Amino acid sequence: MTTTPAAFQRCISPECGQTYDLSQTLVACPKCGDLLDIAYDWDRLAPPKTWKDIEANWAKRTNPLNFSGVWRFRSLFPFATDEQIVTLGEGQTLLQQTDEVGKFVGLDSGKLHLQYEGMNPSGSFKDNGMTAAFTHAHMVGAKRAACASTGNTSASLAMYCSVTRLMKAVIFIGSGKISYGKLSQALDYGALTLQIAGDFDDAMARVKEVSKDMGIYLVNSVNPFRLEGQKSVMFRVLEALQWEPPDWIVVPGGNLGNSSAFGKAFAELKELGLINRIPRLAVINASGADTLDQLYNNQEVRWNGGNYPRHKIAAYYEKMDAENRKASTLASAIEINRPVNLHKCLRALSDCDGVVRQVSDQEIMDAKSRVGSGGMGCEPASAASVAGAKILREQGVIAPSDRVVCILTGHLLKDPTATVAYHTTDQDTFNSVLGSRGVKRATFANRAVAVKNDMNDIVQAIQLYG
């Protein structure tokens, strides 16, 4: 009789439920084709009994694993031994309470928190998951690792490959569909970068095919180990709130990896008795990439215990392809029409009594400006969470007294062209970069003041505007 290991891979479909050993490199169930989870037999493991067990790790932070904001929680995703883990000190991120942005959203004083993942080494939340996927890649002896990317994933993968020298990075990007700031990281870190004709969805399809044919380790969020690392974002949020769950977690929806990971994290914490209630989850699409919103709100696609309506999803994608509909938004990190973690996100929305909304690029850029005025500059995709929280507050779904955590997924220096265009005095630049995307005004612009190279003029400008 074969004994299932304490940590293993499992198909998320209840009808299938097939399990696989951790030594296998899989991005889908070989039996039915659905997504995979990393699952645990907690009765055979030693999960923390109280949060004090986790807090004890920080007291021993001379150990690099305890210093990491991901791996100090490793007892909550114990798929690797300490000796196998690859860490670069990721996850040292901040939960910032801000009334300035809270007023913009419409919340009472002290109720809005921003979880700023731009503080990660490569500048985005992707490092939380990459350290876990990279660890598994190292466990199985991978020599090359690949991803499709609009910027953040490529920068993160290239960084881990460059620093550790454990494997070579291969990155697929779409034509003109990557942030230059992020592309510069991938190139500088020495990654092999392949630019294909098409968008992110095209790049994702090709990288999955190539990885399968050539035996290259795929690190996109279809990789279940990626999402194990991304659970740590919620562990740090709880840590900052002294282990008391907030009322709401609001997160941008691109490939839906974060929302899926967060839902899994809370379901497991509830199972382990470490929390007594699960916060509600809000997933925010950009209007130009609104697949989840369309399926969830217009076609009422639900997880339904794993019996989600596959035919509705397939029909939606077929129609999208027939119309040659491409994602289009300034928020490049969520400019995705075929989210690979759709099924897992449906499960997370079920577990977390979730909601889905979409926001326009105008709303994203206005929210981004308000976040920046509070001193925590973020990429446009991040600001979708704040714009979404504002809409949910206006609709009365979020109460003014609710404690809300918005996830800021990446640093200000992704998509900086949009930021500069929003604040510019050059109307042509504004029209070219933003106007073409439906942004008609810069309500919160902080424009540079033109002055002569003259001391009196400079002093007058400072006195007038400063």
XYZ file of C-alpha atoms in Angstrom:
466
model
C 0.000 0.000 0.000
C 1.378 3.415 -1.029
C 1.391 6.109 1.641
C 0.694 9.676 0.567
C 3.496 12.057 1.630
C 2.731 14.745 4.225
C 3.098 17.390 1.476
C 1.956 16.662 -2.059
C 0.316 18.090 -5.175
C -3.425 17.644 -5.632
C -5.867 18.466 -8.402
C -8.306 21.178 -7.315
C -11.240 19.451 -9.014
C -13.211 17.502 -6.382
C -14.361 15.131 -9.122
C -10.740 14.241 -9.832
C -8.659 14.936 -6.709
C -5.661 13.102 -8.147
C -2.476 13.479 -6.095
C 1.130 13.728 -7.240
C 4.503 13.677 -5.555
C 6.440 16.896 -5.010
C 9.227 15.554 -7.206
C 7.016 15.957 -10.271
C 7.141 19.212 -12.228
C 3.533 19.925 -13.195
C 1.416 22.971 -14.026
C -1.830 21.059 -14.538
C -3.342 17.758 -13.553
C -2.222 15.096 -16.092
C -5.478 13.233 -15.531
C -8.110 15.963 -16.045
C -6.164 19.107 -16.977
C -7.323 21.277 -14.069
C -5.065 23.291 -11.772
C -3.034 21.867 -8.909
C -2.687 22.803 -5.243
C 0.100 22.068 -2.816
C -1.726 20.161 -0.094
C -0.692 19.030 3.384
C -1.581 16.237 5.772
C -1.482 18.506 8.794
C -1.910 15.593 11.216
C 1.528 14.351 10.164
C 3.181 17.763 10.254
C 3.872 20.342 12.951
C 1.883 23.466 12.058
C 1.985 26.325 14.566
C -0.545 25.982 17.358
C -0.542 29.727 18.079
C 0.886 32.801 16.416
C 3.522 32.948 19.156
C 5.213 30.035 17.421
C 5.619 32.251 14.334
C 6.698 35.279 16.367
C 9.515 33.214 17.859
C 11.143 33.006 14.404
C 11.647 36.765 14.242
C 13.634 36.611 17.473
C 16.060 34.296 15.620
C 16.373 36.400 12.493
C 20.125 35.909 12.137
C 18.910 32.761 10.360
C 18.220 33.959 6.780
C 15.037 31.882 6.651
C 13.623 33.663 9.690
C 14.683 37.042 8.295
C 12.714 36.378 5.109
C 9.164 37.698 5.234
C 8.152 34.571 3.343
C 10.072 31.745 4.964
C 9.623 32.722 8.589
C 6.091 31.420 7.977
C 7.382 28.189 6.398
C 5.568 25.994 8.919
C 2.376 27.107 7.111
C 3.613 25.763 3.738
C 6.117 23.030 4.684
C 6.957 21.544 1.298
C 10.750 22.049 1.514
C 13.438 21.358 4.099
C 15.421 24.288 5.439
C 18.443 23.104 3.454
C 16.516 23.221 0.169
C 15.125 26.743 0.502
C 16.457 29.560 -1.694
C 15.952 33.033 -0.215
C 17.163 36.552 -1.036
C 15.578 38.238 1.997
C 12.269 38.826 0.213
C 9.069 39.833 1.969
C 10.336 42.714 4.115
C 7.241 44.718 3.233
C 5.058 47.233 5.015
C 1.435 47.514 6.053
C 0.813 51.258 6.243
C -2.280 52.803 7.784
C -3.209 55.968 5.895
C -6.034 58.393 6.567
C -5.059 60.534 3.579
C -5.925 57.769 1.116
C -8.696 56.579 3.432
C -10.525 59.894 2.962
C -10.328 59.445 -0.813
C -11.820 55.955 -0.494
C -14.476 57.164 1.962
C -13.433 55.286 5.097
C -13.394 56.406 8.705
C -10.125 57.430 10.318
C -7.760 54.542 10.969
C -9.588 52.077 8.726
C -7.574 51.940 5.482
C -4.298 50.035 5.282
C -2.024 49.657 2.270
C 0.126 46.530 2.013
C 3.107 47.748 -0.012
C 4.752 44.879 -1.874
C 6.895 47.253 -3.955
C 9.477 47.003 -1.169
C 10.505 43.525 -2.336
C 14.032 43.149 -3.821
C 12.862 43.213 -7.453
C 10.140 45.793 -6.751
C 6.952 43.709 -6.694
C 4.962 41.022 -4.908
C 6.300 38.422 -7.354
C 9.327 37.756 -5.135
C 7.038 36.196 -2.514
C 6.027 33.487 -4.939
C 9.263 33.306 -6.902
C 11.298 32.267 -3.876
C 8.920 29.326 -3.387
C 8.825 28.309 -7.065
C 12.571 28.769 -7.355
C 13.040 26.586 -4.283
C 11.010 23.816 -5.888
C 12.899 24.248 -9.167
C 16.130 23.785 -7.191
C 14.646 20.730 -5.437
C 13.977 19.006 -8.775
C 17.329 20.002 -10.296
C 16.089 22.455 -12.935
C 18.755 24.150 -15.040
C 16.501 26.623 -16.848
C 13.379 28.454 -15.694
C 10.937 30.339 -17.912
C 8.037 32.773 -17.669
C 5.754 34.952 -19.738
C 5.668 38.461 -18.349
C 4.509 42.050 -18.594
C 7.452 42.969 -16.370
C 7.274 42.002 -12.724
C 7.604 38.227 -13.106
C 10.502 38.570 -15.523
C 12.385 40.902 -13.196
C 11.871 38.571 -10.259
C 12.890 35.392 -12.091
C 15.924 37.073 -13.650
C 17.007 38.348 -10.227
C 16.829 34.933 -8.554
C 18.718 33.334 -11.439
C 21.362 36.064 -11.510
C 22.043 36.164 -7.773
C 22.040 32.416 -7.143
C 23.524 31.206 -10.466
C 21.454 28.047 -10.001
C 19.704 28.221 -13.371
C 19.245 30.307 -16.523
C 16.216 32.553 -16.994
C 14.205 32.457 -20.248
C 11.615 35.220 -20.554
C 8.776 35.576 -23.076
C 7.326 39.040 -23.647
C 4.759 40.382 -26.100
C 5.601 43.070 -28.645
C 5.492 46.436 -26.896
C 3.743 44.822 -23.931
C 6.329 45.154 -21.189
C 7.299 48.009 -18.920
C 10.721 49.372 -19.905
C 11.708 49.748 -16.274
C 11.062 46.043 -15.762
C 12.582 45.020 -19.094
C 15.746 46.839 -18.054
C 15.940 44.603 -14.970
C 15.604 41.394 -16.963
C 18.226 42.494 -19.466
C 20.657 43.766 -16.847
C 20.300 40.570 -14.815
C 21.346 38.525 -17.851
C 18.089 36.748 -18.747
C 17.488 35.374 -22.226
C 14.567 37.535 -23.401
C 12.357 36.442 -26.307
C 9.986 39.027 -27.751
C 7.152 37.430 -29.713
C 4.482 38.975 -31.889
C 1.410 39.186 -29.674
C 0.313 40.113 -26.157
C 0.732 38.493 -22.735
C -1.882 35.822 -23.424
C 0.018 34.817 -26.571
C 3.315 34.771 -24.666
C 1.719 32.651 -21.939
C 0.470 30.100 -24.447
C 3.905 29.819 -26.087
C 5.907 29.568 -22.861
C 3.680 26.734 -21.629
C 4.248 24.839 -24.868
C 8.001 25.440 -24.932
C 8.443 24.574 -21.255
C 6.620 21.281 -21.764
C 8.506 20.369 -24.943
C 11.964 21.341 -23.671
C 11.624 20.385 -20.028
C 12.098 23.973 -18.816
C 10.749 24.815 -15.358
C 7.760 27.207 -15.666
C 7.433 29.809 -12.899
C 4.270 31.667 -13.894
C 1.488 31.578 -11.316
C -0.030 28.484 -12.931
C 2.815 26.876 -10.961
C 1.235 25.847 -7.615
C 4.427 26.503 -5.647
C 4.295 30.180 -6.671
C 1.016 30.591 -4.839
C 2.375 28.944 -1.686
C 4.895 31.750 -1.358
C 2.285 34.385 -2.130
C 0.206 33.228 0.838
C 2.844 34.957 2.993
C 1.482 38.387 2.011
C -1.607 37.612 4.101
C 0.479 36.229 6.949
C 2.356 39.540 7.120
C -0.912 41.498 6.996
C -2.200 39.497 9.969
C 1.119 39.928 11.752
C 0.922 43.718 11.352
C -2.676 43.709 12.627
C -1.657 41.651 15.666
C -3.257 38.547 14.154
C -6.738 40.065 13.895
C -8.231 39.583 10.386
C -9.413 42.773 8.661
C -12.921 43.062 7.246
C -11.774 43.290 3.631
C -8.810 42.370 1.452
C -8.899 44.243 -1.878
C -6.543 43.022 -4.597
C -5.985 43.721 -8.311
C -7.063 40.872 -10.585
C -4.683 39.982 -13.414
C -3.684 36.333 -13.641
C -5.581 35.923 -10.331
C -2.650 34.338 -8.521
C -2.761 36.642 -5.498
C -6.497 36.323 -4.953
C -6.190 32.537 -5.274
C -3.272 32.393 -2.853
C -5.006 34.626 -0.322
C -8.151 32.523 -0.367
C -6.111 29.346 0.162
C -4.189 30.982 2.997
C -7.311 31.989 4.901
C -9.036 28.637 4.359
C -5.991 26.848 5.773
C -5.607 29.228 8.711
C -9.258 28.677 9.604
C -8.776 24.908 9.356
C -5.756 25.122 11.655
C -7.644 27.275 14.177
C -5.275 30.232 13.833
C -8.085 32.608 12.844
C -11.753 32.482 13.827
C -13.127 34.291 10.776
C -12.156 34.846 7.150
C -12.090 38.399 5.749
C -14.075 39.206 2.636
C -12.176 39.369 -0.650
C -12.638 41.932 -3.424
C -10.938 41.296 -6.761
C -10.640 44.341 -9.026
C -10.259 44.079 -12.803
C -9.246 46.867 -15.140
C -12.112 47.668 -17.514
C -9.871 46.832 -20.456
C -9.144 43.352 -19.072
C -12.334 42.354 -17.322
C -12.735 38.610 -17.927
C -13.364 37.750 -14.269
C -15.868 40.591 -13.860
C -17.759 39.533 -16.978
C -17.912 35.878 -15.982
C -18.638 36.447 -12.305
C -21.097 39.333 -12.428
C -22.714 39.065 -15.854
C -22.770 35.296 -16.325
C -22.877 34.364 -12.629
C -20.033 31.846 -12.883
C -19.350 30.464 -9.407
C -17.100 27.819 -7.833
C -20.134 25.798 -6.757
C -18.123 23.254 -4.796
C -15.866 22.640 -7.777
C -18.736 22.174 -10.215
C -18.201 25.531 -11.892
C -19.789 25.921 -15.346
C -16.875 25.060 -17.620
C -19.061 25.467 -20.697
C -19.743 29.144 -19.900
C -16.040 29.866 -19.503
C -15.172 28.031 -22.723
C -17.921 29.844 -24.644
C -16.716 33.213 -23.338
C -13.151 32.516 -24.483
C -14.344 31.277 -27.880
C -16.311 34.476 -28.412
C -13.351 36.574 -27.266
C -11.104 34.813 -29.781
C -13.678 35.113 -32.579
C -13.858 38.861 -31.966
C -10.047 39.063 -31.687
C -10.551 40.907 -28.433
C -7.263 41.910 -26.758
C -6.732 43.227 -23.262
C -5.997 46.955 -23.160
C -5.224 48.963 -20.033
C -2.551 51.266 -18.668
C -2.268 48.832 -15.768
C 0.054 46.511 -17.663
C 0.453 44.024 -14.808
C -3.233 43.108 -15.069
C -3.559 43.471 -18.854
C -4.601 39.825 -19.165
C -7.705 38.363 -20.845
C -7.117 34.699 -19.980
C -6.284 34.533 -16.260
C -4.594 31.184 -15.664
C -5.832 30.945 -12.066
C -9.494 31.638 -12.836
C -10.723 28.376 -11.282
C -8.729 28.880 -8.079
C -9.958 32.453 -7.832
C -13.565 31.262 -8.068
C -12.815 28.987 -5.109
C -11.237 31.863 -3.173
C -14.263 34.076 -3.826
C -16.464 31.291 -2.465
C -14.332 30.762 0.639
C -14.060 34.498 1.311
C -17.616 35.622 0.450
C -16.001 37.679 -2.265
C -17.018 40.293 -4.815
C -15.619 41.341 -8.182
C -15.568 44.812 -9.718
C -13.907 46.612 -12.630
C -12.398 50.104 -12.720
C -11.497 52.370 -15.627
C -8.007 53.633 -16.393
C -9.230 57.084 -15.336
C -10.191 55.725 -11.915
C -6.909 53.832 -11.667
C -4.774 56.882 -12.430
C -6.696 59.113 -10.016
C -6.344 56.513 -7.254
C -2.664 56.077 -8.093
C -2.110 59.792 -7.646
C -3.798 59.730 -4.232
C -1.665 56.780 -3.141
C 1.437 58.625 -4.316
C 0.470 61.774 -2.431
C 0.565 59.638 0.689
C 4.190 58.742 -0.022
C 3.735 55.149 -1.188
C 4.075 55.300 -4.950
C 2.734 52.259 -6.776
C 2.355 50.909 -10.283
C -1.017 51.513 -12.004
C -2.178 47.916 -11.440
C -1.720 48.373 -7.690
C -3.966 51.419 -7.684
C -6.810 49.301 -9.044
C -7.250 47.981 -5.506
C -7.730 51.495 -4.100
C -10.012 52.537 -6.973
C -12.011 49.363 -6.419
C -12.310 49.973 -2.682
C -13.632 53.465 -3.458
C -16.315 52.069 -5.773
C -17.325 49.419 -3.233
C -17.556 52.098 -0.563
C -19.740 54.289 -2.828
C -21.984 51.288 -3.513
C -22.359 50.631 0.208
C -20.758 47.178 -0.046
C -17.900 48.346 2.165
C -18.998 50.271 5.258
C -17.084 53.390 6.368
C -16.234 51.631 9.625
C -14.824 48.489 7.943
C -11.122 47.807 8.268
C -9.845 47.484 4.707
C -6.466 46.306 3.396
C -5.629 47.225 -0.196
C -2.741 45.333 -1.771
C -0.203 47.510 -3.592
C 1.436 44.913 -5.782
C 4.352 46.821 -7.279
C 6.666 49.795 -7.179
C 6.040 53.244 -8.645
C 8.834 52.718 -11.152
C 6.827 50.216 -13.193
C 4.991 52.062 -15.994
C 6.527 55.461 -15.045
C 5.544 56.916 -18.421
C 1.904 56.871 -17.342
C 2.781 58.585 -14.062
C 4.750 61.375 -15.715
C 2.044 61.846 -18.360
C -0.617 62.210 -15.653
C 1.308 65.048 -13.993
C 2.665 66.717 -17.143
C 1.895 70.181 -18.468
C 2.457 68.899 -22.019
C -0.999 68.263 -23.468
C 0.401 66.267 -26.396
C 2.149 63.875 -24.024
C -1.011 63.523 -21.936
C -3.118 62.811 -25.020
C -0.637 60.345 -26.475
C -0.063 58.267 -23.328
C -3.327 58.637 -21.426
C -5.953 60.181 -23.681
C -5.764 57.247 -26.069
C -6.715 54.994 -23.110
C -9.776 56.996 -22.134
C -8.169 59.163 -19.433
C -9.638 62.625 -19.962
C -8.420 64.569 -16.954
C -5.730 64.647 -14.285
C -7.768 65.784 -11.299
C -4.919 65.314 -8.834
C -1.976 66.291 -11.055
C 1.141 67.694 -9.394
C 2.591 69.639 -12.292
C 6.125 70.961 -12.505
C 6.358 74.767 -12.350
C 8.380 76.380 -15.137
C 10.564 79.285 -13.932
C 13.343 81.394 -15.382
C 16.915 80.767 -14.309
C 16.594 83.748 -12.011
C 16.840 83.861 -8.215
C 13.880 86.212 -7.749
C 11.609 84.105 -9.962
C 12.621 80.933 -8.138
C 11.937 82.467 -4.712
C 8.567 83.795 -5.878
C 7.590 80.365 -7.186
C 8.510 78.687 -3.913
C 6.581 81.283 -1.930
C 3.557 80.985 -4.223
C 3.388 77.214 -4.663
C 5.409 75.807 -1.745
